[in-house]
XYZ file of C-alpha atoms in Angstrom:
561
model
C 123.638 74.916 108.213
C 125.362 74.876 104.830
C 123.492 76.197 101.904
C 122.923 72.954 99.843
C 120.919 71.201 103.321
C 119.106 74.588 103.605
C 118.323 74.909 99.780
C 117.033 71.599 99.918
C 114.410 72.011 102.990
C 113.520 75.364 100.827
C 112.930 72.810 97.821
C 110.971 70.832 99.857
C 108.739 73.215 101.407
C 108.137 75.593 97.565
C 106.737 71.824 96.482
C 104.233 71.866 99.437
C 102.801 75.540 99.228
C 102.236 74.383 95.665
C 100.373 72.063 96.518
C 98.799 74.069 99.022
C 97.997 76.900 97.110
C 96.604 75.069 94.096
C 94.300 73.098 96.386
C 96.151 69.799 95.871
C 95.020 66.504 97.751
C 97.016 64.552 100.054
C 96.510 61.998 103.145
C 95.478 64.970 105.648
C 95.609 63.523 110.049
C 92.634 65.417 110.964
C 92.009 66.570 114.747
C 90.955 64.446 117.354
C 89.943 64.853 120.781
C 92.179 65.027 123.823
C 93.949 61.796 124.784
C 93.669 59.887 121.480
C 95.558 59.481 117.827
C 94.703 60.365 114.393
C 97.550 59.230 113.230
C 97.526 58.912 109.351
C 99.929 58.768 106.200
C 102.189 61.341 105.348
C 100.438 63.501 103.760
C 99.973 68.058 103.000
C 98.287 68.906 106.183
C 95.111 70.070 105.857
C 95.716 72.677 107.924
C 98.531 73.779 105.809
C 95.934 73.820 102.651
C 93.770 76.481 105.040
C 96.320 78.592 106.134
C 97.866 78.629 102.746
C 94.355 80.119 101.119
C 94.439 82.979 103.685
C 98.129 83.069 105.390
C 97.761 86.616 106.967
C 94.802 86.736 108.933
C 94.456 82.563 109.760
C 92.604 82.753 113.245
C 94.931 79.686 114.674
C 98.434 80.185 112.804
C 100.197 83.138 112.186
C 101.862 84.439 109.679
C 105.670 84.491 110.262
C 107.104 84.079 107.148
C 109.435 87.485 107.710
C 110.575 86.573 110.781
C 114.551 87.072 111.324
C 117.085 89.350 110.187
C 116.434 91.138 106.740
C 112.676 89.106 107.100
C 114.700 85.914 107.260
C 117.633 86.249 105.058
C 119.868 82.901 104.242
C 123.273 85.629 104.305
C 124.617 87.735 106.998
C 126.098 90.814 105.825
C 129.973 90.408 105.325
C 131.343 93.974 106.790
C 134.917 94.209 105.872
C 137.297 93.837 108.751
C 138.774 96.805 110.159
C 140.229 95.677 113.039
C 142.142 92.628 115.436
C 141.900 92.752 118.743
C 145.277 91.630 119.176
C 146.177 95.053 117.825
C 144.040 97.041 120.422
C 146.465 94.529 123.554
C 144.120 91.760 123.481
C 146.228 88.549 124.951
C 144.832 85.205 123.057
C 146.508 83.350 126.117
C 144.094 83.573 128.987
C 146.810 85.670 130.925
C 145.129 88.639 130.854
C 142.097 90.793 130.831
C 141.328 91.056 127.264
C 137.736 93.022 127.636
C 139.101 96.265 127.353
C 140.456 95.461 124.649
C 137.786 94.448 122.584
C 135.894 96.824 123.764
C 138.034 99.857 122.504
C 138.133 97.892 119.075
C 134.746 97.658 118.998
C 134.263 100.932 119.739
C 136.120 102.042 117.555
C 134.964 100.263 114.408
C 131.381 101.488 115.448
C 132.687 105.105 115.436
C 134.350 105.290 112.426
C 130.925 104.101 110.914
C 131.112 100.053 111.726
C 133.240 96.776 110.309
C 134.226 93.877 111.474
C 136.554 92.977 114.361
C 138.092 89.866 114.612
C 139.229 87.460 117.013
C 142.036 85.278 116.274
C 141.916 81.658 117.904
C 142.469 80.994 121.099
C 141.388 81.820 124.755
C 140.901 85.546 126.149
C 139.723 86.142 129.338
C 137.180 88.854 129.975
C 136.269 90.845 133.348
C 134.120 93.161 132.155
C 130.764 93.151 129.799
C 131.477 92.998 125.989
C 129.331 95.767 124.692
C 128.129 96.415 120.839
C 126.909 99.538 120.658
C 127.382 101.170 117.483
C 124.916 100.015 114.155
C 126.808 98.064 111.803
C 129.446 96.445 113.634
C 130.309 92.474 113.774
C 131.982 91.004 116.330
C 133.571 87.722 114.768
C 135.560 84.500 116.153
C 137.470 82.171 114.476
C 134.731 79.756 115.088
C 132.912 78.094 118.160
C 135.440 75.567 118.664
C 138.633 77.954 118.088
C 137.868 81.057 119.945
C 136.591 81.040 123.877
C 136.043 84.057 126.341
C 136.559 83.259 129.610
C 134.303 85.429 131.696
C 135.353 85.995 135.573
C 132.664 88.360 137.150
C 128.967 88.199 136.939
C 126.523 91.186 136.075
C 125.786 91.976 139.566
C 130.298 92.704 140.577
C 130.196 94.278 136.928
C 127.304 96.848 137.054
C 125.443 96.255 140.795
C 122.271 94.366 142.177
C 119.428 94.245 139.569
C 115.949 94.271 141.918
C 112.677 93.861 140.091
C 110.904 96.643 139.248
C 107.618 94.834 140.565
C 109.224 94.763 143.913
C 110.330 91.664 145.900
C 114.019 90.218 146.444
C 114.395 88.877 142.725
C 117.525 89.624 140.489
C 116.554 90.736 137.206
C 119.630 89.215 136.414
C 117.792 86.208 136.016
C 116.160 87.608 132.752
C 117.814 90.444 131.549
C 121.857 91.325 130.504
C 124.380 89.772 128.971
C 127.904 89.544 129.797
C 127.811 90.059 125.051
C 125.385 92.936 125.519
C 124.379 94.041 121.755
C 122.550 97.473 122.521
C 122.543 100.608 121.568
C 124.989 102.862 123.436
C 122.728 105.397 124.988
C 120.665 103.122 125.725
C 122.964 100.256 127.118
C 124.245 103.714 129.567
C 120.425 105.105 130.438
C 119.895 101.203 131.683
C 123.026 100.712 133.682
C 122.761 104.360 135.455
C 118.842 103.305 136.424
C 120.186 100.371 138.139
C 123.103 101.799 140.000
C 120.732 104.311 140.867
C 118.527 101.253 142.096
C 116.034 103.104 139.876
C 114.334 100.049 138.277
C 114.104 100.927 134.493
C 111.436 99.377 132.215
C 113.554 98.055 129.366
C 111.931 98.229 126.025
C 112.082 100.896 123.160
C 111.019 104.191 124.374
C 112.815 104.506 127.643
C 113.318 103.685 131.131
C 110.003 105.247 131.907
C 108.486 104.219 128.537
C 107.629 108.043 127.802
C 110.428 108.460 124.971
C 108.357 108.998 122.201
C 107.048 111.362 119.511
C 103.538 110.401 117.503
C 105.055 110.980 114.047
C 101.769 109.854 112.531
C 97.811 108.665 113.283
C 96.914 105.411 111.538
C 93.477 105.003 110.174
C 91.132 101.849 111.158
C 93.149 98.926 108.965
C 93.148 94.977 109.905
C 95.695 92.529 110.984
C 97.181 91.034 107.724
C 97.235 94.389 105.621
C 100.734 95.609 104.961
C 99.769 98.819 103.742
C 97.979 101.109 105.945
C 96.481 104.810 105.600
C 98.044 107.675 108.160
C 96.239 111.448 108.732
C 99.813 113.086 107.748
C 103.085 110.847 105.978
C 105.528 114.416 105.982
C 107.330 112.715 108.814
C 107.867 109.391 107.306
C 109.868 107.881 104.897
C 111.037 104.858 102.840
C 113.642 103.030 104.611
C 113.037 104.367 108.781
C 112.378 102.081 111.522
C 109.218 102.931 113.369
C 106.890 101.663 116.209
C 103.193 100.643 115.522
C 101.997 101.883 119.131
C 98.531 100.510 120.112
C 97.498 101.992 123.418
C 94.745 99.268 125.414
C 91.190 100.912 126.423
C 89.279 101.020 129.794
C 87.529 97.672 128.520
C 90.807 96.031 127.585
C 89.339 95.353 124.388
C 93.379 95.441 122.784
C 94.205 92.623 125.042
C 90.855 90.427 124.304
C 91.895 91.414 120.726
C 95.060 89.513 121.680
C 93.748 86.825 122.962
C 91.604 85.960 119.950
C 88.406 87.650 121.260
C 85.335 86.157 121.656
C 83.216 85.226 125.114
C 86.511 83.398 127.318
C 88.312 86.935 126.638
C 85.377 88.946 127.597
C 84.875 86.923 130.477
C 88.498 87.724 131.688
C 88.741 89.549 134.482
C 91.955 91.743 133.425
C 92.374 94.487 135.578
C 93.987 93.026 138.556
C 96.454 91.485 136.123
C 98.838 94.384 136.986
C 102.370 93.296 135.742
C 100.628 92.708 132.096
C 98.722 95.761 132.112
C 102.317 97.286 132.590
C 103.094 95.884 129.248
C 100.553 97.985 126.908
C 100.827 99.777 125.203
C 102.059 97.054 122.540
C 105.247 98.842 120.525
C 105.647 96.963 117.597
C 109.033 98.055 115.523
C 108.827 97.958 111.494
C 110.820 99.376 108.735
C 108.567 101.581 106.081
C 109.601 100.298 102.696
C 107.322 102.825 101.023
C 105.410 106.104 101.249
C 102.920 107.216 98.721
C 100.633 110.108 99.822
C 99.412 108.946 102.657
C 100.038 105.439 101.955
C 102.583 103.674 103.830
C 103.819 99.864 103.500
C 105.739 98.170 106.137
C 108.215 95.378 106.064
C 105.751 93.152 107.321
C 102.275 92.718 107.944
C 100.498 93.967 110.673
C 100.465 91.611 113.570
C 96.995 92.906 114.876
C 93.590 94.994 114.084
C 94.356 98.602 114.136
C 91.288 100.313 115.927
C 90.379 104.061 116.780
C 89.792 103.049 120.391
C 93.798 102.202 120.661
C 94.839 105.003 119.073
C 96.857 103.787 116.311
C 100.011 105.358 115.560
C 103.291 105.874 114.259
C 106.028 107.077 116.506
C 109.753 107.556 117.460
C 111.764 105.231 119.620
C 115.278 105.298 120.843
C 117.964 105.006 118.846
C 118.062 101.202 117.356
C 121.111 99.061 116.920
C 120.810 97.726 113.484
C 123.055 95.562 111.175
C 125.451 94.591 114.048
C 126.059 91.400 115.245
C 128.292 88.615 117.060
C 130.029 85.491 115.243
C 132.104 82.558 115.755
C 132.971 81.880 119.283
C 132.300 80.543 122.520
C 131.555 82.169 126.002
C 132.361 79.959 129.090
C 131.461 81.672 132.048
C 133.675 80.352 135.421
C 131.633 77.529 136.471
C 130.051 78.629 139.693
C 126.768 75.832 140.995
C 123.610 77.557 139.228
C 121.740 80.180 142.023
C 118.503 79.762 143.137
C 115.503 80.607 141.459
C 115.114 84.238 140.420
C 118.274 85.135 142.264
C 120.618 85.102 139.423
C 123.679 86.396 139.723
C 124.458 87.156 135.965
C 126.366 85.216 134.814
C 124.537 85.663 131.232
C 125.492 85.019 127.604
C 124.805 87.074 124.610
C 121.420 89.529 125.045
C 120.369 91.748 121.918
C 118.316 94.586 123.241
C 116.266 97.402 121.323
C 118.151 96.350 118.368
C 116.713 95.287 115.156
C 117.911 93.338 112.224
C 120.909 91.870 114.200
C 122.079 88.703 114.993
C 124.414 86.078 116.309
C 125.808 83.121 114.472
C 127.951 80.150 115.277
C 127.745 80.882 118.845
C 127.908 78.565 122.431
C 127.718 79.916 126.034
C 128.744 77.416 128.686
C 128.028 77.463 132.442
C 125.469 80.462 131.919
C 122.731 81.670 134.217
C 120.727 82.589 131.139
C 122.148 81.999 127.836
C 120.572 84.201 124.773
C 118.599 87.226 125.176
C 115.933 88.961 123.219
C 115.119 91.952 125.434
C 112.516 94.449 123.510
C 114.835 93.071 120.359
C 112.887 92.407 116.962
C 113.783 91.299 113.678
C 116.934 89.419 115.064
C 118.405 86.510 114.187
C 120.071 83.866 116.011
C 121.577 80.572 114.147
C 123.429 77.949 115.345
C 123.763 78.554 118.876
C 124.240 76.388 121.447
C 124.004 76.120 125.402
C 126.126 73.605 127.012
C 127.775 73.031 130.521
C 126.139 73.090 134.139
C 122.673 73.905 133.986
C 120.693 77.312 133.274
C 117.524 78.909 134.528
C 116.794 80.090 131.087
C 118.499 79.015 128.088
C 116.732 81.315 125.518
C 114.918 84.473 126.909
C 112.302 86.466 124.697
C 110.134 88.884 126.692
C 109.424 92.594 126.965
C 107.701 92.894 123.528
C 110.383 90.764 121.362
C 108.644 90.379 117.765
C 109.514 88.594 114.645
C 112.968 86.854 115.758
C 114.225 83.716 114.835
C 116.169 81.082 116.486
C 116.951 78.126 114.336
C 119.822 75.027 114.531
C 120.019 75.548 118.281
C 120.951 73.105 121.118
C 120.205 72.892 124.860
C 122.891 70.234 125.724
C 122.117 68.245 128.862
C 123.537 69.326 131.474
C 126.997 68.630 133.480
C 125.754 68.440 136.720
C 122.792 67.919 138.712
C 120.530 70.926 139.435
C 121.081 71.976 142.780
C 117.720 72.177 145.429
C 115.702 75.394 144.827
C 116.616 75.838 140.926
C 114.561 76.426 137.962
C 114.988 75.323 134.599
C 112.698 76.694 131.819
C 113.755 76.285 128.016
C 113.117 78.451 125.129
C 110.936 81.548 127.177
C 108.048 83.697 126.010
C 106.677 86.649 127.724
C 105.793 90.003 127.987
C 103.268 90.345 125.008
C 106.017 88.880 122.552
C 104.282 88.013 119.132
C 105.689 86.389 115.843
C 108.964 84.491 116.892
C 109.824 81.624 115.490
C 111.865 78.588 117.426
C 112.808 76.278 114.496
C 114.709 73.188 113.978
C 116.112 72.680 117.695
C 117.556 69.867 119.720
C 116.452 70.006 123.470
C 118.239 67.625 125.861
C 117.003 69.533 128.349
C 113.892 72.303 128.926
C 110.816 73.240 127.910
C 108.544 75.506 125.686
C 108.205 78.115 128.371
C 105.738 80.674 128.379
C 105.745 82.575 130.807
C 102.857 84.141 131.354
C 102.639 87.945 129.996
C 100.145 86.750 127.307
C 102.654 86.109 124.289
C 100.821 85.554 121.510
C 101.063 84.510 117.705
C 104.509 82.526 118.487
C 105.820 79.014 116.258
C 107.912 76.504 117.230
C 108.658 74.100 114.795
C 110.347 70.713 113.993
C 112.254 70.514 117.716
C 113.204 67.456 119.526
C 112.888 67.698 123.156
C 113.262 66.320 126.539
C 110.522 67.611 128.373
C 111.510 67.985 131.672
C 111.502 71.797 132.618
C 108.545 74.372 133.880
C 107.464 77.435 133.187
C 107.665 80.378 135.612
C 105.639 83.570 135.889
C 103.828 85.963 138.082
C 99.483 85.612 138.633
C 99.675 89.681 137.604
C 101.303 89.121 134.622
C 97.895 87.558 133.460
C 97.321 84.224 131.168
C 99.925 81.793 129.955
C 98.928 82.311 126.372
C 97.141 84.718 123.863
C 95.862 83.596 120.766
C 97.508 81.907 117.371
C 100.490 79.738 119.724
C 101.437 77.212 116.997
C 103.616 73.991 117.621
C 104.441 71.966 114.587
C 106.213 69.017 114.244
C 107.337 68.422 117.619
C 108.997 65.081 118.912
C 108.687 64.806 122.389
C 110.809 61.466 124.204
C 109.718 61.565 127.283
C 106.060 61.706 126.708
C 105.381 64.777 129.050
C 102.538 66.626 127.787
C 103.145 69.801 129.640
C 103.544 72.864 127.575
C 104.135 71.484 124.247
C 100.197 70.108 123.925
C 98.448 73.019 124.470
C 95.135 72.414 122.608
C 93.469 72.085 125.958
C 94.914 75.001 127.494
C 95.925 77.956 124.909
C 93.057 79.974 123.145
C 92.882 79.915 119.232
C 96.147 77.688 118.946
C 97.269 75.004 116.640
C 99.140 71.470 118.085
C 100.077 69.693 114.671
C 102.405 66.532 114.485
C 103.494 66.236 118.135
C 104.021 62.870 119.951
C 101.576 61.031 121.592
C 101.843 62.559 125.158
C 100.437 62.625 128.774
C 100.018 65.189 131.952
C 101.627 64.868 134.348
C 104.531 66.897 136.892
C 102.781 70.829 135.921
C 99.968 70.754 134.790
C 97.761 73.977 134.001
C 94.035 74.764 133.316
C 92.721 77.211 131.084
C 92.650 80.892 131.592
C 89.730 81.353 129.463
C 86.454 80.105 129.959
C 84.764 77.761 127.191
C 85.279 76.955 123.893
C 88.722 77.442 123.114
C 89.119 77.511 119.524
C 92.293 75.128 119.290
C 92.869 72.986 116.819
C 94.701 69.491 116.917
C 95.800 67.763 113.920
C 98.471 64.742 113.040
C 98.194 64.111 117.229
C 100.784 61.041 117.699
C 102.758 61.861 114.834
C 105.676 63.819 114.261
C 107.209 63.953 110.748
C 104.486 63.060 109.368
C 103.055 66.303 108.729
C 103.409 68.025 105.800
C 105.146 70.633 105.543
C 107.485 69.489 107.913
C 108.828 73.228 108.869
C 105.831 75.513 109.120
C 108.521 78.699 109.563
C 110.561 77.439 105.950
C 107.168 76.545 104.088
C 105.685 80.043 104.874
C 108.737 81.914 103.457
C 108.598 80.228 100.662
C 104.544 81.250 100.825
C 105.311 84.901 100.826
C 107.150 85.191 98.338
């Protein structure tokens, strides 16, 4: 989006926290109960006006007014360009194999400290994964509509079968990889040695056994919302390092009712044959320190949840990140093979940022993808204006092994080319995996749905989308409930009236459904994983863009600041 449209939404939303935060009036659509309108005039939603008096700890909306790459910058860094791939043997002709190519200039530029590498117009065909390994480094096109890779091979010719590691005959192809693989270069090599091994790895920041990690700190008792907490000893922290907030659950699963909001449904829960989600906790939350004072530390952004002694709070290492690097201007077409059935992906994936932080992608399509964009244990990532087009995939936009604080805004799921062959699945913009604070914003979907997955995500927005409800949402009975507490949809047209997934005052604990069409159940329909009173809130029901602020994500940067 240029700068003038974007500085004029920012206009638009300081006007409304004013408003807000001063305690203006305005014509407010209050809730109503399931199946009926309260539509009203535009007006500040009086939701907005709550949240606004207390925007860190609101028990239905959270705060994600950092989320995205340098906590939501407008700019991506400009590295200077140190290298063409043209100059490394790269042919812009389609005649030849130009991965190797790229990936010795991209090398390269990461190991003489990073840069840019550029890719002239024109059409290069790829047989191998495109890796980013190295902090720092930008992979650039001359734009979406000038520069194409042609992928040949899938994930599964390239590096070997992916089986789950809960067992079965599933590919986890079908949600992890990229044939653009951002990821840090010890790590990107511990993964793809575990699977040629057929030693299922889990995937997220401290290894493939998840026991890569030093306590560099104990956190005192502090409470979701603070940004400055208290540790027993600060001599191995300082300003400027990346660290995980590790939260271990307890024999009560008091960390996941936490999660969930709390409260008597949550109690009620009966958690421990959930098996796949209890694989998820601890919860790893990355952060960058941006100040130590005795044994005072403040983090980039506030803390997502209560930090009790029965978790054991802490500080700790992680493998190395991949930060600053990221992937501009181009298109990936995969060669269009009829999508695979469900779970048994073959690979054919787009771009996937994994354990890397502050990193993103920009001006960017994938066509005739299994899976298009990945966030794979990624955080603080960014990804604007991207775009999946061509035959049909399972999952557009994947977010799921404890992803946190991303944003994807300006994006497209074109309608498809073709017609989905018998036994596929198509989901949408995906959730899982106890995924918290990421932020779907200003979207067209032709095609999919708001899929969570189950994995008990929690504390997600998505915000001013247009979609075309027709997908479903996947997941495992062990991986627990659809939803944890503080799921916020805002300003959501749907045109074709299915309620499915994108109402979810009935069904997700502690939520908010503001300015969403007037809609009805029917194709999947779910039932509440918690029993009782939900705590949900419904406001502006039949109305989208009439709610005010019209994007919750822009209004609450403007909030913060």
């Amino acid at each position: 989006m240029d700068q003038l449209t974007r500085r004029g939404l920012l206009g638009g939303a300081i006007a409304v926290a004013a408003v807000a935060v001063s305690g203006g009036t305005g014509a407010a659509a209050s809730a109503a109960p399931r199946g009926t309108s309260a539509s009203r005039p535009r007006g500040t939603s009086a939701l907005w006006r709550e949240f606004a008096r207390s925007p860190y700890t609101h028990p239905q909306i959270p705060f994600v007014g950092r989320a995205g790459q340098r906590a939501g910058a407008d700019r991506f860094p400009r590295h200077r360009v140190v290298a063409d791939v043209r100059d490394h043997g790269a042919k812009n002709d389609g005649s030849a194999d130009a991965a190797p190519a790229i990936n010795r200039a991209v090398a390269a530029a990461g190991e003489r400290g990073g840069g840019t590498v550029i890719i002239p117009p024109g059409t290069y065909r790829i047989d191998d994964v495109i890796r980013i390994g190295h902090s720092n480094v930008v992979l650039r096109g001359a734009g979406s509509g000038r520069t194409k890779l042609v992928a040949t091979k899938n994930l599964t010719e390239l590096i070997g079968p992916y089986g789950s590691r809960y067992g079965g005959d599933k590919s986890s192809w079908s949600w992890a990889g990229g044939l653009i693989w951002l990821c840090p270069q010890g790590r990107y090599a511990s993964l793809t040695d575990a699977i040629r091994a057929r030693e299922w790895p889990f995937e997220g920041w401290t290894g493939n056994r998840r026991d890569e990690w030093e306590s560099l700190a104990a956190v005192r008792p502090a409470r979701r919302g603070d940004r400055t907490v208290t540790v027993d000893d600060a001599s191995r922290l300082r300003r400027g390092q990346l660290v995980l907030l590790r939260l271990a659950d307890d024999s009560g699963h008091t960390l996941l009712e936490h999660m969930a909001g709390g409260g008597p449904g949550p109690e009620a829960y009966h958690w421990d044959d959930k098996t796949k989600l209890t694989s998820y906790v601890p919860y790893e939350w990355p952060v960058r320190i941006t100040a130590v004072d005795g044994t005072r530390v403040t983090l980039e952004r506030p803390l997502p949840l209560d930090a009790r002694p029965e978790w054991d709070p802490r500080l700790t290492t992680h493998v190395e990140a991949l930060t600053g690097s990221g992937v501009e201007g181009l298109t990936l077409e995969a060669v269009e093979t009829p999508q695979a059935p469900h779970l048994l992906d073959k690979g054919y994936n787009g771009v996937t940022f994994q354990c890397a932080y502050d990193c993103w992608a920009d001006d960017i399509t994938v066509r005739h993808v299994d899976n298009g964009f990945g966030l794979v244990a990624a955080s603080a990532c960014t990804l604007r204006r991207t775009r999946v087009a061509g035959r049909g995939s399972h999952h557009p936009y994947f977010c799921r092994e404890g992803a946190h604080d991303n944003l994807v805004e300006d994006f497209v799921i074109e309608r498809r080319t073709v017609p989905a062959p018998a036994g596929t699945q198509l989901h949408g913009i995906n959730t899982e995996g106890l995924s918290s604070h990421n932020v779907w914003s200003r979207g067209v979907m032709e095609t999919g749905t708001f899929d969570t997955h189950r994995g008990m995500p929690f504390a997600n927005v998505r915000t001013e989308i247009t979609v075309n409800n027709d997908g479903r949402h996947g997941g495992d009975a062990s991986a627990g409930p659809l939803y944890g507490a503080r799921f916020t949809h805002w300003n959501v047209t749907v045109t074709n009236e299915r309620a499915g997934l994108i109402r979810i005052d009935g069904v997700a604990p502690y939520s908010a459904t503001v300015g969403i069409s007037t809609v009805r159940e029917f194709d999947q329909i779910d039932v509440p994983d918690f029993t009782g009173p939900l705590g949900s809130r419904l406001e502006a029901y039949g109305s989208p863009g009439s709610v005010r602020p019209r994007n919750l994500y822009e209004a609450q940067r403007v909030l913060d600041r």
